[in-house]
Short mmCIF file of C-alpha atoms in Angstrom, two decimals:
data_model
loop_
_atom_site.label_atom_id
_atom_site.label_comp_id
_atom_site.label_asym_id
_atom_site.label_seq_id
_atom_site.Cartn_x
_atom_site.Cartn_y
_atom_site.Cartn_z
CA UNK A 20 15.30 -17.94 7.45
CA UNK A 21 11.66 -17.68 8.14
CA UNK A 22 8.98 -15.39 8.65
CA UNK A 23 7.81 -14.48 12.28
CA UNK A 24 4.49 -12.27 12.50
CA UNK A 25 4.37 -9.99 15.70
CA UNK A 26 1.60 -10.71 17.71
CA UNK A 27 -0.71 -8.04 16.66
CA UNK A 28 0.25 -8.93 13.41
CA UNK A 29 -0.75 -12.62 13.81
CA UNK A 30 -3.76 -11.67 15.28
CA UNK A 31 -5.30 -9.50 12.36
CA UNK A 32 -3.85 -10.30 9.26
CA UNK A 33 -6.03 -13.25 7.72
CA UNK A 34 -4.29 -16.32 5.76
CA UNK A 35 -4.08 -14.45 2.59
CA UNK A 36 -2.36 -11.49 3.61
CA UNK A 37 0.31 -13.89 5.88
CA UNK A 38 0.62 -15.65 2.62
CA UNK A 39 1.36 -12.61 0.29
CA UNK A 40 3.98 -11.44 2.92
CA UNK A 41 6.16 -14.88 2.71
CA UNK A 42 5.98 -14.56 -0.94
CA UNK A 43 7.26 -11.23 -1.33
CA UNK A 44 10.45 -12.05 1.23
CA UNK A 45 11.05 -15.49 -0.81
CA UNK A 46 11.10 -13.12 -3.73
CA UNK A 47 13.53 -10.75 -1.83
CA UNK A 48 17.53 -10.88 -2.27
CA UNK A 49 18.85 -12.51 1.00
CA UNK A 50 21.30 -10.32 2.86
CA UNK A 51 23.82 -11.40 5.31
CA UNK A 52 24.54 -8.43 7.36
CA UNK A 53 23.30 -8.58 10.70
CA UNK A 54 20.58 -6.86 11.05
CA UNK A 55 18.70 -5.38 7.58
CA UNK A 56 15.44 -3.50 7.07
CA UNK A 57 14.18 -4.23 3.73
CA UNK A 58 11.34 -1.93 2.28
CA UNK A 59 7.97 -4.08 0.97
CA UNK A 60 6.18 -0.76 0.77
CA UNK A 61 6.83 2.61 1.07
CA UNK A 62 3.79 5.21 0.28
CA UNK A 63 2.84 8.81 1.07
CA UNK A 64 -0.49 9.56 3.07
CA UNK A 65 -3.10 11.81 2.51
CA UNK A 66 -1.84 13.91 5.13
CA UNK A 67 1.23 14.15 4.40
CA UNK A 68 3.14 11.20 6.25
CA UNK A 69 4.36 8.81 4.95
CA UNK A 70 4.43 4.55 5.58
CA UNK A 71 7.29 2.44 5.16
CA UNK A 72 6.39 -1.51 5.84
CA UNK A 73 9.85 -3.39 5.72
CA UNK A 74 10.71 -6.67 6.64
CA UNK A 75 13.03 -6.36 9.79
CA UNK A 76 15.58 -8.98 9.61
CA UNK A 77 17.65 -10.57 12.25
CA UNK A 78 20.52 -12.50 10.75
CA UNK A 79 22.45 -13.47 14.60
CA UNK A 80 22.06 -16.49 16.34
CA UNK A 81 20.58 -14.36 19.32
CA UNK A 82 17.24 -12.37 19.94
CA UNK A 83 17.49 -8.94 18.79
CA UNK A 84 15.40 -6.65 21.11
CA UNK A 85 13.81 -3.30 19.94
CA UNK A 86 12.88 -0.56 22.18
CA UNK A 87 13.79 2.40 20.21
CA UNK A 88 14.80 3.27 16.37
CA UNK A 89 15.54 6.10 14.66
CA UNK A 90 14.37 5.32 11.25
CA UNK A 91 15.60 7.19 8.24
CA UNK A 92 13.81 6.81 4.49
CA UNK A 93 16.53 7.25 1.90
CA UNK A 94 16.00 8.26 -1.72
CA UNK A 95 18.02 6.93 -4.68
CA UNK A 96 20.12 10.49 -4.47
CA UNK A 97 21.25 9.19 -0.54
CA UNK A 98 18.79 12.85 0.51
CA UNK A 99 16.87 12.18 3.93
CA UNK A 100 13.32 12.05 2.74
CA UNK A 101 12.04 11.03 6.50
CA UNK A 102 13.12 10.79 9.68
CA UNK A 103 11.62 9.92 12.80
CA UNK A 104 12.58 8.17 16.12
CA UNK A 105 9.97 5.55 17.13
CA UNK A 106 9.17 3.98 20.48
CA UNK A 107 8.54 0.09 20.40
CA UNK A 108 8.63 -3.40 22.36
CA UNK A 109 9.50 -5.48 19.23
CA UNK A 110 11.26 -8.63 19.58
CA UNK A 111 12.58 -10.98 16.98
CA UNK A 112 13.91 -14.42 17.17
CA UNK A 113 17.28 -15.64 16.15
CA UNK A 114 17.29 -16.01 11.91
CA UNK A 115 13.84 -14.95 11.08
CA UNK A 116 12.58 -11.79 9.49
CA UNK A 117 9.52 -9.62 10.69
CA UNK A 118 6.93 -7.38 8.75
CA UNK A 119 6.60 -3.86 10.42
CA UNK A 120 5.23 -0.55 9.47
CA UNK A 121 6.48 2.35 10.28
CA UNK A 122 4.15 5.44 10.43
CA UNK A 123 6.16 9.10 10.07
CA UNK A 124 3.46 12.23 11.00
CA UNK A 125 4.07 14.33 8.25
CA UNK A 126 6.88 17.20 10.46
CA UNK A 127 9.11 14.05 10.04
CA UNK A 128 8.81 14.07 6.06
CA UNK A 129 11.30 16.35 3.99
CA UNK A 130 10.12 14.95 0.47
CA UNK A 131 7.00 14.97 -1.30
CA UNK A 132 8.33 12.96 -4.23
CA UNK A 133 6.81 9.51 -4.88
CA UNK A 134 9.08 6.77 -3.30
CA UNK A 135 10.93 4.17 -5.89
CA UNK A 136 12.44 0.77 -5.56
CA UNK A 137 15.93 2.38 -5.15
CA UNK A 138 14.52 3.86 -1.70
CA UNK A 139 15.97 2.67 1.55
CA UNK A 140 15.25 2.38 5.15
CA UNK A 141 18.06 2.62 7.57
CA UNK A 142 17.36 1.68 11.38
CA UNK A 143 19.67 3.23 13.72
#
């Protein structure tokens, strides 16, 4: 399993920042399902919203095309704490994983308590 950067991605993170991304997912516990969306980051803005970078990861031997998600953030307690359908032309390769940020406006977020490590994302 490797890392794949989406274009925009590749194009303004520098060296450093690629690096500390394939560091963190080495660190990660591997997951065989299917399709997973692991949560690097997930922090409140000052306005309210609130940004969940994951690592999208496509575990099938075929590409796995994204148009549109419905992305739900999860607190320990299984509550909703944000939920928002997203528009995007995202595609990743067979057996590699992909950083992404999600960005919810701040009508999508139900919770104004800090996210923990026991916080999920769920794509559907």
């Amino acid at each position: 399993m490797q890392i794949v950067f989406e274009a925009t991605w590749e194009a303004t993170l520098s060296d450093q920042q690629k690096q500390a991304f394939i560091h963190q997912y080495e660190t990660k516990r591997s997951v065989q399902e299917e399709f997973t969306a692991t949560p690097i980051l997930l922090k409140h803005k000052r306005d309210g919203g609130l940004v969940a970078t994951v690592f999208l990861q496509n575990n099938r031997d075929e590409v796995l095309s994204i148009r549109e998600a419905t992305v739900c953030v999860v607190n320990e307690r299984g509550d909703t704490a944000a939920e928002e359908t997203f528009s995007l032309s995202l595609d990743i390769p067979p057996f590699t994983a992909t950083p992404w940020s999600f960005v919810f406006l701040p009508t999508y977020v139900n919770s104004i308590e800090e996210p923990t490590d026991g916080w999920k994302v769920i794509i559907k």
